Amino acid sequence: MANHQNYSSYESITSMTSIIQLNTPLVTPAAYGKLEPEPPSLVFLTHLVLVSLLFVLFFRNALSSSLSLRTKDSRPQVGKPPQVAYMKPLVRELTTFVRAPRRLGTAITQSFGRSGVGCLKFFMWDVYVVSGADYLKAVWKDSKGMLSCDGLNVALRNMFNTPRKDMAFIKSDRSGISLDPHPQSSTEPENRVFHHAFKATANFLTGIHLNATAQNFQAALQRRIENVPVQQDWVEMDDLLGFLRPLIACSTVEAICGPTFLRRFPDFVENFYEFNGKVHKLLYGWPGFLMPRVWRARERCIAILQQWRATTSEQDFDGNGMMLRRWSFFSKMQGMSDYGVACQDLGILWGMFSNSIPLAFWLSWHTLRDLPLLAEAAVEVDACRKRGKDYNRSLDTTKLTTQPLLQSLYAETLRKYVAVYMTRTTECKDAQVLDYRIPKNKLVLINSNTAHMDERNWNVGAEGEHPVDSFWGERFLTHGKIPTSHESGTDSGYASPSDVSLDQKPEARRFSLDRYKGAWIPFGGGSHHCPGRQWVKTQMLLSFAIVTAEMDIEILHEQGDLRIDMARTYINTMVYRILPFPGPF
């Protein structure tokens, strides 16, 4: 049993902040021995061989069949999704999968019908591809009868190295994340891994807990920026993301894990990014001998988290109560080892900032390049400052995250730069998706990039001057009467006034996602919505507000100078490989 401390009374824990500078080497020879560099040619050839085998096993029917994914208006059979087979040159498919996996799903759906449900034959498995806003809304509506754990299980095993014995225990949980388990589940209440994890994240990253964590985050980030060795003179830097990443990441870890964590383990963040840089290859299942530095860095992160849990009492803990809650319910699960709990903790921290920091970069990049837009955003930021000498430039996070333009910038950034594959399993019963029926125990696949880049869904301006492949910070703004609660949009596409800034002027500009239900899906939807989505929004907008307020930044290069890393976009936000990006700070 994974049990070292008594973590039952987590409500009394409060968060604190302090500043820790990271000066420890990334991976020390004393800790891991001599590190051998990766052989690039061997890595490339192995990757090619693995993907080739995958293609042969799962796509062999592609060479002898044709694709017939039909739209709603051309389906001859109502109820049964048409089989989706396809015949494209092998080299083209292989290249697409290796170099740009996000384009594979888009090619399947957009080339042969962008709205509907199609059945892909993957060797012996049927995978149902769903696209189109109306069909996605139907999936979200019926999501309580589906499970999202199968895709998570692959990540827990391959990306975060959860032991096989622990994975057997985790996979046995088919109860879902809702309060009431699925009727066919026999999982004991204390062993409902996904329900307890989802509930802990949702409880402690919303409401008063989120506000406290956000205050700690902004205090930590402001202090770190004050320590940046830049004074009155312009300093030219060639990597804006590389500059922002350690500042925001360390501030996030401090806000979630507490300031004591980084004082004890100052090498955690650097090792995290050594491992995170090749996380997509870990998902493929690449062995350690091909990536020794990555595996060692990941092992160091897991060892840190395991030691932290084993040596931290409830009284000594000074971070977000979510971690204590997780330790509490994991300690009651007989099937979880201490090492496995540390792997789970690495997974939750990966979700806390691996994607949101590049997103904060993209939001800042686009806004800094548009000075009028930056000026408008600065007015909204300034309106959220707490007045008085005791506040020390503190921002009201609740007010900040309900400003119309800032929300639109946030939503547009996620629309353009989040490209992920989402999976669901029809565990308990057949799923009815409008006029299509998906049989029980089948895998459902959704590609967010297809929805985000479907021009039928989006406001592109009066004359089409803002196409979907461009960034338009005002895409989610509308003008008109003050919305009622049922007219307001939320991050999920469902009504909630808390996500809409309500101006007293009848014709005021406002933010709304109401018209984009089923189209804006960076966090999924329905009951399986990402429970940390409010934290991502808060972290992104606070990072943008603090960085742009505390520093003068001038962008010298155009967006064409950035090269997007398309090989990672199915699990991450889009990042770049190389950024020749001199910008004075």
CSV table of N, CA, C and O in Angstrom, one decimal, residues 432-475:
chain,number,residue,atom,x,y,z
A,432,GLN,N,-25.8,7.0,-29.3
A,432,GLN,CA,-26.6,7.5,-30.4
A,432,GLN,C,-26.0,9.0,-30.7
A,432,GLN,O,-26.2,9.8,-29.9
A,433,VAL,N,-25.4,9.1,-31.9
A,433,VAL,CA,-24.8,10.4,-32.2
A,433,VAL,C,-25.7,11.0,-33.4
A,433,VAL,O,-25.5,10.6,-34.6
A,434,LEU,N,-26.7,11.7,-33.0
A,434,LEU,CA,-27.7,12.2,-34.0
A,434,LEU,C,-28.3,11.0,-34.7
A,434,LEU,O,-28.9,10.1,-34.0
A,435,ASP,N,-28.2,10.9,-36.0
A,435,ASP,CA,-28.8,9.7,-36.7
A,435,ASP,C,-27.8,8.6,-36.9
A,435,ASP,O,-28.1,7.6,-37.7
A,436,TYR,N,-26.7,8.6,-36.2
A,436,TYR,CA,-25.8,7.5,-36.3
A,436,TYR,C,-25.7,6.7,-34.9
A,436,TYR,O,-25.9,7.3,-33.9
A,437,ARG,N,-25.5,5.4,-35.0
A,437,ARG,CA,-25.4,4.6,-33.8
A,437,ARG,C,-24.0,4.0,-33.8
A,437,ARG,O,-23.5,3.3,-34.7
A,438,ILE,N,-23.3,4.2,-32.7
A,438,ILE,CA,-22.0,3.7,-32.5
A,438,ILE,C,-22.1,2.5,-31.5
A,438,ILE,O,-22.6,2.7,-30.4
A,439,PRO,N,-21.7,1.3,-31.9
A,439,PRO,CA,-22.0,0.1,-31.0
A,439,PRO,C,-21.2,0.2,-29.7
A,439,PRO,O,-20.3,1.0,-29.5
A,440,LYS,N,-21.6,-0.6,-28.8
A,440,LYS,CA,-21.0,-0.7,-27.5
A,440,LYS,C,-19.6,-1.2,-27.6
A,440,LYS,O,-19.3,-2.0,-28.5
A,441,ASN,N,-18.7,-0.8,-26.7
A,441,ASN,CA,-17.3,-1.2,-26.6
A,441,ASN,C,-16.5,-0.9,-27.8
A,441,ASN,O,-15.7,-1.7,-28.3
A,442,LYS,N,-16.8,0.3,-28.4
A,442,LYS,CA,-16.0,0.8,-29.5
A,442,LYS,C,-15.3,2.1,-29.1
A,442,LYS,O,-15.7,2.8,-28.3
A,443,LEU,N,-14.2,2.3,-29.8
A,443,LEU,CA,-13.3,3.5,-29.6
A,443,LEU,C,-13.8,4.6,-30.5
A,443,LEU,O,-14.0,4.4,-31.7
A,444,VAL,N,-14.0,5.8,-29.9
A,444,VAL,CA,-14.4,7.0,-30.6
A,444,VAL,C,-13.2,8.0,-30.7
A,444,VAL,O,-12.6,8.2,-29.6
A,445,LEU,N,-12.9,8.5,-31.8
A,445,LEU,CA,-11.7,9.4,-32.0
A,445,LEU,C,-12.2,10.7,-32.5
A,445,LEU,O,-13.0,10.8,-33.5
A,446,ILE,N,-11.7,11.8,-31.9
A,446,ILE,CA,-12.0,13.2,-32.2
A,446,ILE,C,-10.8,14.0,-32.3
A,446,ILE,O,-9.9,13.9,-31.5
A,447,ASN,N,-10.6,14.7,-33.4
A,447,ASN,CA,-9.5,15.6,-33.7
A,447,ASN,C,-9.9,17.0,-33.5
A,447,ASN,O,-10.7,17.6,-34.3
A,448,SER,N,-9.3,17.7,-32.5
A,448,SER,CA,-9.7,19.1,-32.2
A,448,SER,C,-9.3,20.0,-33.4
A,448,SER,O,-10.0,21.0,-33.6
A,449,ASN,N,-8.2,19.7,-34.0
A,449,ASN,CA,-7.7,20.6,-35.1
A,449,ASN,C,-8.7,20.6,-36.3
A,449,ASN,O,-8.9,21.7,-36.9
A,450,THR,N,-9.4,19.5,-36.5
A,450,THR,CA,-10.4,19.5,-37.6
A,450,THR,C,-11.5,20.5,-37.2
A,450,THR,O,-12.0,21.3,-38.1
A,451,ALA,N,-12.0,20.5,-36.0
A,451,ALA,CA,-13.0,21.4,-35.6
A,451,ALA,C,-12.5,22.9,-35.6
A,451,ALA,O,-13.2,23.8,-36.0
A,452,HIS,N,-11.3,23.1,-35.1
A,452,HIS,CA,-10.8,24.4,-35.0
A,452,HIS,C,-10.5,25.1,-36.3
A,452,HIS,O,-10.4,26.3,-36.4
A,453,MET,N,-10.3,24.3,-37.3
A,453,MET,CA,-9.9,24.8,-38.6
A,453,MET,C,-11.0,24.6,-39.7
A,453,MET,O,-10.8,24.8,-40.9
A,454,ASP,N,-12.2,24.3,-39.2
A,454,ASP,CA,-13.3,24.2,-40.1
A,454,ASP,C,-14.0,25.6,-40.3
A,454,ASP,O,-14.6,26.1,-39.4
A,455,GLU,N,-13.8,26.2,-41.5
A,455,GLU,CA,-14.2,27.6,-41.6
A,455,GLU,C,-15.7,27.8,-41.5
A,455,GLU,O,-16.2,28.9,-41.3
A,456,ARG,N,-16.5,26.7,-41.7
A,456,ARG,CA,-17.9,26.8,-41.5
A,456,ARG,C,-18.3,27.2,-40.1
A,456,ARG,O,-19.4,27.7,-39.9
A,457,ASN,N,-17.5,26.9,-39.1
A,457,ASN,CA,-17.8,27.1,-37.7
A,457,ASN,C,-17.5,28.6,-37.2
A,457,ASN,O,-18.1,29.0,-36.2
A,458,TRP,N,-16.7,29.3,-38.0
A,458,TRP,CA,-16.0,30.5,-37.3
A,458,TRP,C,-16.4,31.8,-38.0
A,458,TRP,O,-16.6,31.9,-39.1
A,459,ASN,N,-16.3,32.8,-37.1
A,459,ASN,CA,-16.4,34.2,-37.5
A,459,ASN,C,-15.1,34.6,-38.2
A,459,ASN,O,-14.0,34.6,-37.6
A,460,VAL,N,-15.2,34.9,-39.5
A,460,VAL,CA,-14.0,35.2,-40.3
A,460,VAL,C,-14.0,36.7,-40.7
A,460,VAL,O,-13.2,37.1,-41.6
A,461,GLY,N,-14.8,37.5,-40.1
A,461,GLY,CA,-14.9,38.9,-40.5
A,461,GLY,C,-16.0,39.1,-41.6
A,461,GLY,O,-16.4,38.2,-42.3
A,462,ALA,N,-16.4,40.3,-41.7
A,462,ALA,CA,-17.5,40.7,-42.7
A,462,ALA,C,-17.1,40.3,-44.1
A,462,ALA,O,-18.0,39.9,-44.9
A,463,GLU,N,-15.9,40.5,-44.5
A,463,GLU,CA,-15.4,40.2,-45.8
A,463,GLU,C,-14.5,39.0,-45.9
A,463,GLU,O,-13.8,38.8,-46.9
A,464,GLY,N,-14.5,38.2,-44.9
A,464,GLY,CA,-13.6,37.0,-44.9
A,464,GLY,C,-12.2,37.4,-44.7
A,464,GLY,O,-11.3,36.6,-45.1
A,465,GLU,N,-11.9,38.5,-44.1
A,465,GLU,CA,-10.5,39.0,-44.0
A,465,GLU,C,-9.7,38.3,-42.9
A,465,GLU,O,-8.5,38.5,-42.8
A,466,HIS,N,-10.4,37.5,-42.1
A,466,HIS,CA,-9.7,36.8,-41.0
A,466,HIS,C,-9.9,35.3,-41.1
A,466,HIS,O,-10.7,34.7,-40.4
A,467,PRO,N,-9.2,34.6,-42.1
A,467,PRO,CA,-9.4,33.2,-42.3
A,467,PRO,C,-9.0,32.4,-41.0
A,467,PRO,O,-8.3,32.9,-40.1
A,468,VAL,N,-9.5,31.1,-41.0
A,468,VAL,CA,-9.3,30.3,-39.8
A,468,VAL,C,-7.8,30.0,-39.5
A,468,VAL,O,-7.4,29.7,-38.4
A,469,ASP,N,-7.0,30.1,-40.6
A,469,ASP,CA,-5.6,29.7,-40.3
A,469,ASP,C,-4.8,31.0,-39.9
A,469,ASP,O,-3.6,30.9,-39.7
A,470,SER,N,-5.4,32.1,-39.6
A,470,SER,CA,-4.8,33.3,-39.1
A,470,SER,C,-5.2,33.5,-37.7
A,470,SER,O,-6.2,33.0,-37.2
A,471,PHE,N,-4.4,34.3,-36.9
A,471,PHE,CA,-4.8,34.6,-35.6
A,471,PHE,C,-5.5,36.0,-35.6
A,471,PHE,O,-5.0,37.0,-36.1
A,472,TRP,N,-6.7,36.0,-35.0
A,472,TRP,CA,-7.5,37.2,-34.9
A,472,TRP,C,-8.0,37.3,-33.5
A,472,TRP,O,-8.9,36.5,-33.0
A,473,GLY,N,-7.4,38.2,-32.8
A,473,GLY,CA,-7.7,38.3,-31.3
A,473,GLY,C,-9.1,38.7,-31.0
A,473,GLY,O,-9.5,38.5,-29.8
A,474,GLU,N,-9.9,39.2,-31.9
A,474,GLU,CA,-11.3,39.6,-31.6
A,474,GLU,C,-12.3,38.6,-32.2
A,474,GLU,O,-13.5,39.0,-32.3
A,475,ARG,N,-11.9,37.4,-32.6
A,475,ARG,CA,-12.8,36.5,-33.2
A,475,ARG,C,-13.9,36.1,-32.3
A,475,ARG,O,-15.0,35.8,-32.8
